[in-house]
CSV table of N, CA, C and O and ligand atoms in Angstrom, one decimal:
chain,number,residue,atom,x,y,z
A,1,MET,N,-5.7,95.1,-19.2
A,1,MET,CA,-5.0,94.6,-18.0
A,1,MET,C,-5.0,93.1,-18.0
A,1,MET,O,-6.0,92.5,-18.4
A,2,ALA,N,-3.9,92.5,-17.6
A,2,ALA,CA,-3.8,91.1,-17.5
A,2,ALA,C,-4.8,90.5,-16.5
A,2,ALA,O,-5.3,91.3,-15.6
A,3,ASN,N,-5.2,89.3,-16.7
A,3,ASN,CA,-6.2,88.7,-15.9
A,3,ASN,C,-5.7,88.1,-14.6
A,3,ASN,O,-5.1,87.1,-14.5
A,4,PHE,N,-5.8,88.9,-13.5
A,4,PHE,CA,-5.4,88.4,-12.2
A,4,PHE,C,-6.6,88.2,-11.4
A,4,PHE,O,-7.7,88.8,-11.5
A,5,THR,N,-6.5,87.2,-10.5
A,5,THR,CA,-7.6,87.0,-9.5
A,5,THR,C,-7.4,88.1,-8.4
A,5,THR,O,-6.4,88.7,-8.3
A,6,GLU,N,-8.5,88.3,-7.7
A,6,GLU,CA,-8.5,89.2,-6.6
A,6,GLU,C,-7.3,89.0,-5.6
A,6,GLU,O,-6.6,89.9,-5.2
A,7,GLU,N,-7.1,87.7,-5.4
A,7,GLU,CA,-6.0,87.3,-4.4
A,7,GLU,C,-4.7,87.6,-5.0
A,7,GLU,O,-3.8,88.1,-4.3
A,8,GLN,N,-4.5,87.4,-6.3
A,8,GLN,CA,-3.2,87.7,-6.9
A,8,GLN,C,-2.9,89.2,-6.9
A,8,GLN,O,-1.8,89.6,-6.7
A,9,LEU,N,-4.0,90.0,-7.1
A,9,LEU,CA,-3.8,91.4,-7.1
A,9,LEU,C,-3.4,91.9,-5.7
A,9,LEU,O,-2.6,92.8,-5.6
A,10,ILE,N,-4.0,91.4,-4.7
A,10,ILE,CA,-3.7,91.8,-3.4
A,10,ILE,C,-2.2,91.4,-3.1
A,10,ILE,O,-1.5,92.2,-2.5
A,11,ARG,N,-1.8,90.2,-3.5
A,11,ARG,CA,-0.4,89.8,-3.3
A,11,ARG,C,0.6,90.7,-4.1
A,11,ARG,O,1.6,91.1,-3.6
A,12,LEU,N,0.2,91.1,-5.3
A,12,LEU,CA,1.1,91.9,-6.1
A,12,LEU,C,1.2,93.3,-5.5
A,12,LEU,O,2.2,93.9,-5.5
A,13,LYS,N,0.0,93.8,-5.0
A,13,LYS,CA,0.0,95.1,-4.4
A,13,LYS,C,0.9,95.1,-3.2
A,13,LYS,O,1.7,96.1,-3.0
A,14,ALA,N,0.9,94.1,-2.4
A,14,ALA,CA,1.7,94.0,-1.2
A,14,ALA,C,3.2,93.9,-1.6
A,14,ALA,O,4.0,94.5,-1.0
A,15,ALA,N,3.5,93.1,-2.6
A,15,ALA,CA,4.9,93.0,-3.1
A,15,ALA,C,5.4,94.3,-3.6
A,15,ALA,O,6.6,94.7,-3.3
A,16,LEU,N,4.6,95.1,-4.3
A,16,LEU,CA,5.0,96.4,-4.8
A,16,LEU,C,5.3,97.3,-3.6
A,16,LEU,O,6.3,98.0,-3.6
A,17,HIS,N,4.4,97.3,-2.7
A,17,HIS,CA,4.5,98.2,-1.5
A,17,HIS,C,5.7,97.9,-0.7
A,17,HIS,O,6.5,98.8,-0.3
A,18,LYS,N,5.9,96.6,-0.5
A,18,LYS,CA,7.0,96.2,0.3
A,18,LYS,C,8.4,96.6,-0.3
A,18,LYS,O,9.3,97.1,0.3
A,19,ARG,N,8.5,96.3,-1.6
A,19,ARG,CA,9.7,96.7,-2.3
A,19,ARG,C,9.9,98.2,-2.3
A,19,ARG,O,11.1,98.6,-2.2
A,20,TYR,N,8.9,98.9,-2.4
A,20,TYR,CA,9.0,100.4,-2.4
A,20,TYR,C,9.5,100.9,-1.1
A,20,TYR,O,10.4,101.7,-1.0
A,21,LEU,N,8.9,100.4,0.0
A,21,LEU,CA,9.4,100.8,1.3
A,21,LEU,C,10.8,100.4,1.6
A,21,LEU,O,11.6,101.1,2.2
A,22,TYR,N,11.2,99.2,1.1
A,22,TYR,CA,12.5,98.7,1.2
A,22,TYR,C,13.5,99.6,0.5
A,22,TYR,O,14.5,100.0,1.1
A,23,LEU,N,13.2,100.0,-0.7
A,23,LEU,CA,14.1,100.9,-1.4
A,23,LEU,C,14.2,102.3,-0.7
A,23,LEU,O,15.2,102.9,-0.6
A,24,GLN,N,13.0,102.8,-0.2
A,24,GLN,CA,13.0,104.0,0.5
A,24,GLN,C,14.0,104.0,1.7
A,24,GLN,O,14.7,104.9,1.9
A,25,LYS,N,13.9,102.9,2.4
A,25,LYS,CA,14.8,102.7,3.5
A,25,LYS,C,16.3,102.6,3.1
A,25,LYS,O,17.1,103.3,3.7
A,26,GLU,N,16.5,101.9,2.1
A,26,GLU,CA,17.9,101.8,1.6
A,26,GLU,C,18.5,103.1,1.2
A,26,GLU,O,19.6,103.5,1.5
A,27,ILE,N,17.7,103.9,0.5
A,27,ILE,CA,18.1,105.2,0.0
A,27,ILE,C,18.4,106.1,1.3
A,27,ILE,O,19.4,106.8,1.3
A,28,ARG,N,17.5,106.0,2.2
A,28,ARG,CA,17.7,106.8,3.5
A,28,ARG,C,19.0,106.4,4.1
A,28,ARG,O,19.8,107.3,4.6
A,29,ASN,N,19.3,105.1,4.2
A,29,ASN,CA,20.5,104.6,4.8
A,29,ASN,C,21.8,105.2,4.1
A,29,ASN,O,22.8,105.5,4.7
A,30,GLU,N,21.7,105.3,2.8
A,30,GLU,CA,22.8,105.8,2.0
A,30,GLU,C,23.0,107.3,2.2
A,30,GLU,O,24.1,107.8,2.2
A,31,LEU,N,21.9,108.0,2.3
A,31,LEU,CA,21.9,109.4,2.5
A,31,LEU,C,21.9,109.5,4.1
A,31,LEU,O,21.0,110.1,4.7
A,32,ALA,N,23.0,109.1,4.6
A,32,ALA,CA,23.1,108.9,6.1
A,32,ALA,C,22.6,110.1,6.9
A,32,ALA,O,21.9,110.0,7.8
A,33,HIS,N,23.0,111.3,6.4
A,33,HIS,CA,22.7,112.5,7.2
A,33,HIS,C,21.2,112.9,7.0
A,33,HIS,O,20.7,113.8,7.7
A,34,ALA,N,20.5,112.1,6.2
A,34,ALA,CA,19.1,112.5,5.9
A,34,ALA,C,18.1,111.5,6.6
A,34,ALA,O,17.0,111.4,6.2
A,35,GLU,N,18.6,110.9,7.6
A,35,GLU,CA,17.8,109.8,8.3
A,35,GLU,C,16.4,110.3,8.7
A,35,GLU,O,15.5,109.6,8.7
A,36,ASP,N,16.4,111.5,9.2
A,36,ASP,CA,15.1,111.9,9.8
A,36,ASP,C,14.3,112.8,8.9
A,36,ASP,O,13.3,113.5,9.4
A,37,VAL,N,14.6,112.8,7.7
A,37,VAL,CA,13.9,113.7,6.8
A,37,VAL,C,12.5,113.1,6.4
A,37,VAL,O,12.3,111.9,6.4
A,38,SER,N,11.6,113.9,6.1
A,38,SER,CA,10.3,113.5,5.6
A,38,SER,C,10.4,113.0,4.1
A,38,SER,O,11.4,113.2,3.5
A,39,ASP,N,9.4,112.5,3.6
A,39,ASP,CA,9.4,112.0,2.2
A,39,ASP,C,9.6,113.2,1.3
A,39,ASP,O,10.3,113.0,0.3
A,40,PHE,N,9.0,114.3,1.6
A,40,PHE,CA,9.2,115.5,0.8
A,40,PHE,C,10.7,115.9,0.8
A,40,PHE,O,11.3,116.1,-0.3
A,41,GLU,N,11.3,115.9,1.9
A,41,GLU,CA,12.7,116.3,2.0
A,41,GLU,C,13.6,115.3,1.3
A,41,GLU,O,14.6,115.6,0.7
A,42,LEU,N,13.2,114.0,1.5
A,42,LEU,CA,13.9,113.0,0.8
A,42,LEU,C,14.0,113.2,-0.7
A,42,LEU,O,15.0,113.1,-1.3
A,43,ALA,N,12.9,113.6,-1.3
A,43,ALA,CA,12.8,113.9,-2.7
A,43,ALA,C,13.8,115.0,-3.0
A,43,ALA,O,14.4,115.0,-4.1
A,44,GLU,N,13.8,116.0,-2.1
A,44,GLU,CA,14.8,117.1,-2.3
A,44,GLU,C,16.2,116.7,-2.4
A,44,GLU,O,17.0,117.0,-3.2
A,45,TYR,N,16.6,115.8,-1.4
A,45,TYR,CA,17.9,115.2,-1.3
A,45,TYR,C,18.2,114.5,-2.6
A,45,TYR,O,19.3,114.5,-3.1
A,46,VAL,N,17.2,113.7,-3.1
A,46,VAL,CA,17.4,112.9,-4.2
A,46,VAL,C,17.8,113.7,-5.4
A,46,VAL,O,18.5,113.3,-6.3
A,47,ASN,N,17.2,115.0,-5.5
A,47,ASN,CA,17.5,115.8,-6.6
A,47,ASN,C,18.8,116.6,-6.4
A,47,ASN,O,19.3,117.2,-7.3
A,48,ASN,N,19.4,116.6,-5.2
A,48,ASN,CA,20.6,117.3,-4.9
A,48,ASN,C,21.6,116.3,-4.2
A,48,ASN,O,22.0,116.7,-3.1
A,49,ILE,N,21.9,115.2,-4.7
A,49,ILE,CA,22.7,114.2,-4.0
A,49,ILE,C,24.1,114.8,-3.9
A,49,ILE,O,24.8,115.2,-4.8
A,50,PRO,N,24.6,114.7,-2.6
A,50,PRO,CA,26.0,115.2,-2.4
A,50,PRO,C,27.0,114.3,-3.1
A,50,PRO,O,26.7,113.1,-3.4
A,51,ASP,N,28.2,114.8,-3.3
A,51,ASP,CA,29.2,114.1,-4.1
A,51,ASP,C,29.7,112.8,-3.5
A,51,ASP,O,30.2,111.9,-4.1
A,52,ASP,N,29.7,112.8,-2.2
A,52,ASP,CA,30.3,111.7,-1.5
A,52,ASP,C,29.4,110.4,-1.4
A,52,ASP,O,29.8,109.5,-0.7
A,53,ILE,N,28.4,110.4,-2.1
A,53,ILE,CA,27.4,109.3,-2.0
A,53,ILE,C,27.6,108.5,-3.3
A,53,ILE,O,27.8,109.0,-4.4
A,54,ASP,N,27.4,107.2,-3.1
A,54,ASP,CA,27.5,106.3,-4.3
A,54,ASP,C,26.3,106.5,-5.2
A,54,ASP,O,25.2,105.9,-5.0
A,55,THR,N,26.4,107.4,-6.1
A,55,THR,CA,25.2,107.8,-6.8
A,55,THR,C,24.7,106.8,-7.8
A,55,THR,O,23.6,106.7,-8.1
A,56,ALA,N,25.7,105.9,-8.3
A,56,ALA,CA,25.2,104.9,-9.2
A,56,ALA,C,24.2,104.0,-8.5
A,56,ALA,O,23.2,103.7,-9.1
A,57,LEU,N,24.5,103.6,-7.3
A,57,LEU,CA,23.6,102.7,-6.6
A,57,LEU,C,22.3,103.5,-6.3
A,57,LEU,O,21.2,102.9,-6.5
A,58,VAL,N,22.4,104.7,-5.7
A,58,VAL,CA,21.2,105.5,-5.4
A,58,VAL,C,20.4,105.7,-6.7
A,58,VAL,O,19.2,105.6,-6.6
A,59,ASP,N,21.1,106.0,-7.8
A,59,ASP,CA,20.4,106.3,-9.0
A,59,ASP,C,19.5,105.1,-9.4
A,59,ASP,O,18.4,105.2,-9.8
A,60,ARG,N,20.2,103.9,-9.3
A,60,ARG,CA,19.5,102.7,-9.7
A,60,ARG,C,18.2,102.4,-8.8
A,60,ARG,O,17.2,102.1,-9.2
A,61,GLN,N,18.4,102.7,-7.5
A,61,GLN,CA,17.3,102.5,-6.5
A,61,GLN,C,16.2,103.5,-6.8
A,61,GLN,O,15.0,103.2,-6.7
A,62,ILE,N,16.6,104.7,-7.1
A,62,ILE,CA,15.6,105.8,-7.4
A,62,ILE,C,14.8,105.4,-8.7
A,62,ILE,O,13.6,105.5,-8.8
A,63,ASN,N,15.6,104.9,-9.7
A,63,ASN,CA,14.9,104.4,-10.9
A,63,ASN,C,13.9,103.4,-10.6
A,63,ASN,O,12.8,103.4,-11.2
A,64,GLU,N,14.3,102.4,-9.8
A,64,GLU,CA,13.4,101.3,-9.5
A,64,GLU,C,12.1,101.9,-8.7
A,64,GLU,O,11.0,101.4,-9.0
A,65,MET,N,12.4,102.8,-7.8
A,65,MET,CA,11.2,103.4,-7.1
A,65,MET,C,10.3,104.1,-8.1
A,65,MET,O,9.1,104.0,-8.0
A,66,ARG,N,10.8,104.8,-9.1
A,66,ARG,CA,10.0,105.4,-10.1
A,66,ARG,C,9.2,104.4,-10.9
A,66,ARG,O,8.0,104.5,-11.2
A,67,GLU,N,9.8,103.2,-11.2
A,67,GLU,CA,9.1,102.1,-11.9
A,67,GLU,C,8.0,101.6,-11.0
A,67,GLU,O,6.9,101.2,-11.5
A,68,LEU,N,8.3,101.5,-9.7
A,68,LEU,CA,7.3,101.0,-8.8
A,68,LEU,C,6.1,101.9,-8.7
A,68,LEU,O,5.0,101.5,-8.7
A,69,GLU,N,6.4,103.2,-8.7
A,69,GLU,CA,5.4,104.2,-8.6
A,69,GLU,C,4.5,104.1,-9.9
A,69,GLU,O,3.3,104.2,-9.8
A,70,MET,N,5.2,103.8,-11.0
A,70,MET,CA,4.4,103.7,-12.3
A,70,MET,C,3.5,102.4,-12.2
A,70,MET,O,2.4,102.5,-12.6
A,71,SER,N,4.1,101.3,-11.6
A,71,SER,CA,3.3,100.1,-11.5
A,71,SER,C,2.1,100.3,-10.6
A,71,SER,O,1.0,99.8,-10.8
A,72,MET,N,2.3,101.1,-9.5
A,72,MET,CA,1.2,101.3,-8.6
A,72,MET,C,0.1,102.1,-9.3
A,72,MET,O,-1.1,101.9,-9.0
A,73,LYS,N,0.6,103.1,-10.1
A,73,LYS,CA,-0.4,103.9,-10.9
A,73,LYS,C,-1.1,103.0,-11.8
A,73,LYS,O,-2.4,103.1,-11.9
A,74,TYR,N,-0.4,102.1,-12.5
A,74,TYR,CA,-1.1,101.2,-13.5
A,74,TYR,C,-2.1,100.3,-12.7
A,74,TYR,O,-3.2,100.1,-13.2
A,75,LEU,N,-1.7,99.9,-11.5
A,75,LEU,CA,-2.5,99.0,-10.7
A,75,LEU,C,-3.9,99.7,-10.4
A,75,LEU,O,-4.9,99.1,-10.5
A,76,SER,N,-3.8,101.0,-10.1
A,76,SER,CA,-5.0,101.7,-9.8
A,76,SER,C,-5.8,102.1,-11.0
A,76,SER,O,-7.0,102.3,-10.9
A,77,GLU,N,-5.1,102.1,-12.2
A,77,GLU,CA,-5.8,102.4,-13.4
A,77,GLU,C,-6.2,101.1,-14.1
A,77,GLU,O,-6.6,101.1,-15.3
A,78,LEU,N,-6.0,100.0,-13.5
A,78,LEU,CA,-6.3,98.7,-14.1
A,78,LEU,C,-5.6,98.4,-15.4
A,78,LEU,O,-6.1,97.7,-16.3
A,79,GLU,N,-4.4,99.0,-15.5
A,79,GLU,CA,-3.6,98.7,-16.7
A,79,GLU,C,-2.4,97.8,-16.3
A,79,GLU,O,-1.5,97.7,-17.1
A,80,PHE,N,-2.4,97.4,-15.1
A,80,PHE,CA,-1.2,96.7,-14.5
A,80,PHE,C,-1.1,95.3,-15.1
A,80,PHE,O,-2.0,94.6,-15.4
A,81,GLY,N,0.2,94.9,-15.3
A,81,GLY,CA,0.5,93.5,-15.7
A,81,GLY,C,0.7,93.3,-17.2
A,81,GLY,O,0.9,92.2,-17.6
A,82,ASP,N,0.5,94.4,-18.0
A,82,ASP,CA,0.8,94.3,-19.4
A,82,ASP,C,2.2,94.8,-19.7
A,82,ASP,O,2.6,95.9,-19.2
A,83,CYS,N,2.8,94.1,-20.6
A,83,CYS,CA,4.2,94.6,-21.1
A,83,CYS,C,4.0,95.9,-21.8
A,83,CYS,O,3.1,96.1,-22.7
A,84,ILE,N,4.9,96.9,-21.5
A,84,ILE,CA,4.8,98.2,-22.1
A,84,ILE,C,5.2,98.2,-23.6
A,84,ILE,O,5.0,99.1,-24.3
A,85,ASP,N,6.0,97.1,-24.0
A,85,ASP,CA,6.4,97.0,-25.3
A,85,ASP,C,5.5,96.2,-26.2
A,85,ASP,O,5.1,96.7,-27.3
A,86,CYS,N,5.1,95.1,-25.8
A,86,CYS,CA,4.3,94.2,-26.7
A,86,CYS,C,2.9,94.1,-26.3
A,86,CYS,O,2.0,93.6,-27.1
A,87,GLY,N,2.6,94.5,-25.1
A,87,GLY,CA,1.2,94.4,-24.6
A,87,GLY,C,0.8,93.1,-24.1
A,87,GLY,O,-0.4,92.9,-23.6
A,88,ASN,N,1.6,92.1,-24.1
A,88,ASN,CA,1.3,90.8,-23.6
A,88,ASN,C,1.4,90.8,-22.1
A,88,ASN,O,1.9,91.8,-21.5
A,89,GLU,N,0.8,89.8,-21.4
A,89,GLU,CA,0.9,89.8,-20.0
A,89,GLU,C,2.3,89.5,-19.5
A,89,GLU,O,3.1,88.7,-20.0
A,90,ILE,N,2.7,90.2,-18.4
A,90,ILE,CA,4.0,90.1,-17.9
A,90,ILE,C,4.1,88.8,-17.1
A,90,ILE,O,5.1,88.1,-17.1
A,91,GLY,N,3.0,88.4,-16.4
A,91,GLY,CA,2.9,87.2,-15.7
A,91,GLY,C,3.0,87.4,-14.2
A,91,GLY,O,3.8,88.1,-13.7
A,92,PHE,N,2.1,86.7,-13.5
A,92,PHE,CA,2.0,86.9,-12.1
A,92,PHE,C,3.3,86.5,-11.3
A,92,PHE,O,3.8,87.3,-10.5
A,93,GLU,N,3.9,85.4,-11.7
A,93,GLU,CA,5.1,85.0,-10.9
A,93,GLU,C,6.3,86.0,-11.1
A,93,GLU,O,7.0,86.3,-10.2
A,94,ARG,N,6.4,86.4,-12.3
A,94,ARG,CA,7.5,87.4,-12.6
A,94,ARG,C,7.2,88.7,-11.8
A,94,ARG,O,8.2,89.3,-11.2
A,95,LEU,N,6.0,89.1,-11.8
A,95,LEU,CA,5.7,90.4,-11.1
A,95,LEU,C,5.9,90.2,-9.6
A,95,LEU,O,6.2,91.2,-8.9
A,96,LEU,N,5.6,89.1,-9.1
A,96,LEU,CA,5.7,88.8,-7.6
A,96,LEU,C,7.2,88.9,-7.2
A,96,LEU,O,7.5,89.5,-6.2
A,97,VAL,N,8.1,88.4,-8.1
A,97,VAL,CA,9.5,88.4,-7.8
A,97,VAL,C,10.1,89.8,-8.1
A,97,VAL,O,10.9,90.3,-7.4
A,98,TYR,N,9.6,90.5,-9.1
A,98,TYR,CA,10.1,91.7,-9.6
A,98,TYR,C,9.0,92.7,-9.8
A,98,TYR,O,8.6,92.9,-11.0
A,99,PRO,N,8.4,93.2,-8.8
A,99,PRO,CA,7.2,94.0,-8.9
A,99,PRO,C,7.3,95.2,-9.8
A,99,PRO,O,6.2,95.7,-10.2
A,100,SER,N,8.5,95.7,-10.0
A,100,SER,CA,8.6,96.9,-10.8
A,100,SER,C,8.7,96.6,-12.3
A,100,SER,O,8.9,97.4,-13.1
A,101,ALA,N,8.6,95.3,-12.7
A,101,ALA,CA,8.7,94.9,-14.0
A,101,ALA,C,7.7,95.6,-14.9
A,101,ALA,O,6.6,95.7,-14.6
A,102,GLN,N,8.2,96.2,-16.0
A,102,GLN,CA,7.4,96.9,-17.0
A,102,GLN,C,7.2,96.1,-18.3
A,102,GLN,O,6.4,96.4,-19.1
A,103,ARG,N,8.1,95.1,-18.4
A,103,ARG,CA,8.1,94.3,-19.7
A,103,ARG,C,8.0,92.8,-19.4
A,103,ARG,O,8.5,92.4,-18.3
A,104,CYS,N,7.5,92.0,-20.3
A,104,CYS,CA,7.6,90.6,-20.2
A,104,CYS,C,9.1,90.2,-20.4
A,104,CYS,O,9.9,91.0,-20.8
A,105,ILE,N,9.3,88.9,-20.1
A,105,ILE,CA,10.7,88.5,-20.1
A,105,ILE,C,11.4,88.6,-21.5
A,105,ILE,O,12.5,89.1,-21.6
A,106,GLN,N,10.6,88.3,-22.5
A,106,GLN,CA,11.2,88.4,-23.9
A,106,GLN,C,11.6,89.9,-24.2
A,106,GLN,O,12.7,90.1,-24.7
A,107,CYS,N,10.7,90.8,-23.9
A,107,CYS,CA,11.0,92.2,-24.2
A,107,CYS,C,12.1,92.7,-23.3
A,107,CYS,O,12.9,93.5,-23.8
A,108,GLN,N,12.1,92.3,-22.1
A,108,GLN,CA,13.1,92.8,-21.1
A,108,GLN,C,14.5,92.3,-21.6
A,108,GLN,O,15.5,93.1,-21.6
A,109,THR,N,14.6,91.1,-22.1
A,109,THR,CA,15.9,90.6,-22.6
A,109,THR,C,16.3,91.4,-23.8
A,109,THR,O,17.5,91.8,-23.9
A,110,GLN,N,15.4,91.7,-24.7
A,110,GLN,CA,15.7,92.5,-25.9
A,110,GLN,C,16.2,93.9,-25.4
A,110,GLN,O,17.1,94.5,-26.0
A,111,TYR,N,15.4,94.5,-24.5
A,111,TYR,CA,15.7,95.8,-24.0
A,111,TYR,C,17.1,95.9,-23.4
A,111,TYR,O,17.9,96.8,-23.6
A,112,GLU,N,17.5,94.9,-22.6
A,112,GLU,CA,18.8,94.8,-21.9
A,112,GLU,C,19.9,94.7,-23.0
A,112,GLU,O,21.0,95.1,-22.8
A,113,LYS,N,19.6,94.0,-24.1
A,113,LYS,CA,20.6,93.8,-25.1
A,113,LYS,C,20.8,95.2,-25.8
A,113,LYS,O,21.9,95.6,-26.2
A,114,ALA,N,19.7,95.9,-26.0
A,114,ALA,CA,19.7,97.2,-26.7
A,114,ALA,C,20.3,98.3,-25.8
A,114,ALA,O,21.0,99.2,-26.2
A,115,PHE,N,20.1,98.2,-24.5
A,115,PHE,CA,20.5,99.2,-23.5
A,115,PHE,C,21.2,98.6,-22.3
A,115,PHE,O,20.8,98.6,-21.2
A,116,PRO,N,22.4,98.0,-22.6
A,116,PRO,CA,23.1,97.2,-21.5
A,116,PRO,C,23.4,98.0,-20.3
A,116,PRO,O,23.4,97.5,-19.2
A,117,GLN,N,23.7,99.3,-20.5
A,117,GLN,CA,24.1,100.1,-19.3
A,117,GLN,C,22.9,100.4,-18.4
A,117,GLN,O,23.1,100.7,-17.2
A,118,GLU,N,21.7,100.2,-18.8
A,118,GLU,CA,20.5,100.5,-18.0
A,118,GLU,C,19.9,99.2,-17.4
A,118,GLU,O,18.9,99.2,-16.7
A,119,SER,N,20.6,98.1,-17.6
A,119,SER,CA,19.9,96.8,-17.2
A,119,SER,C,19.7,96.8,-15.7
A,119,SER,O,20.6,97.1,-14.9
A,120,GLY,N,18.6,96.4,-15.3
A,120,GLY,CA,18.2,96.3,-13.9
A,120,GLY,C,18.5,94.9,-13.4
A,120,GLY,O,19.3,94.2,-14.0
A,121,PRO,N,17.8,94.5,-12.3
A,121,PRO,CA,18.0,93.2,-11.8
A,121,PRO,C,17.6,92.2,-12.9
A,121,PRO,O,16.6,92.3,-13.5
A,122,SER,N,18.5,91.2,-13.2
A,122,SER,CA,18.2,90.3,-14.2
A,122,SER,C,17.6,89.0,-13.6
A,122,SER,O,17.8,88.7,-12.5
A,123,LEU,N,16.8,88.4,-14.4
A,123,LEU,CA,16.0,87.2,-14.0
A,123,LEU,C,16.6,86.0,-14.6
A,123,LEU,O,16.9,86.0,-15.8
B,1,ZN,ZN1,6.6,92.1,-24.1
């Protein structure tokens, strides 16, 4: 795991959590009829998205939520902050801005070149 201070870890954890809740809210807004559903039901909707919904956008948000879940898991396993491709540190500032980042900037750039259709938020 990358070397973060306790304070940096707390801030990263908060950034992850905030982003996750934001995405959850956005997805709920898009699944307008699903406003009052529980998290469990939301997951059900996510697996059976009606045709009239902008699935590209929802797909992207769900993808990011999965990445955030992965990051939170890494955080609890003390593997957080390392690039999944090269193993180098992703960097505190990058993670703070983009908490679901799984790669360092160099690897992300290469990844987006290799898979342009999957490119997420660019930095
Ligand atoms: Zn890397």
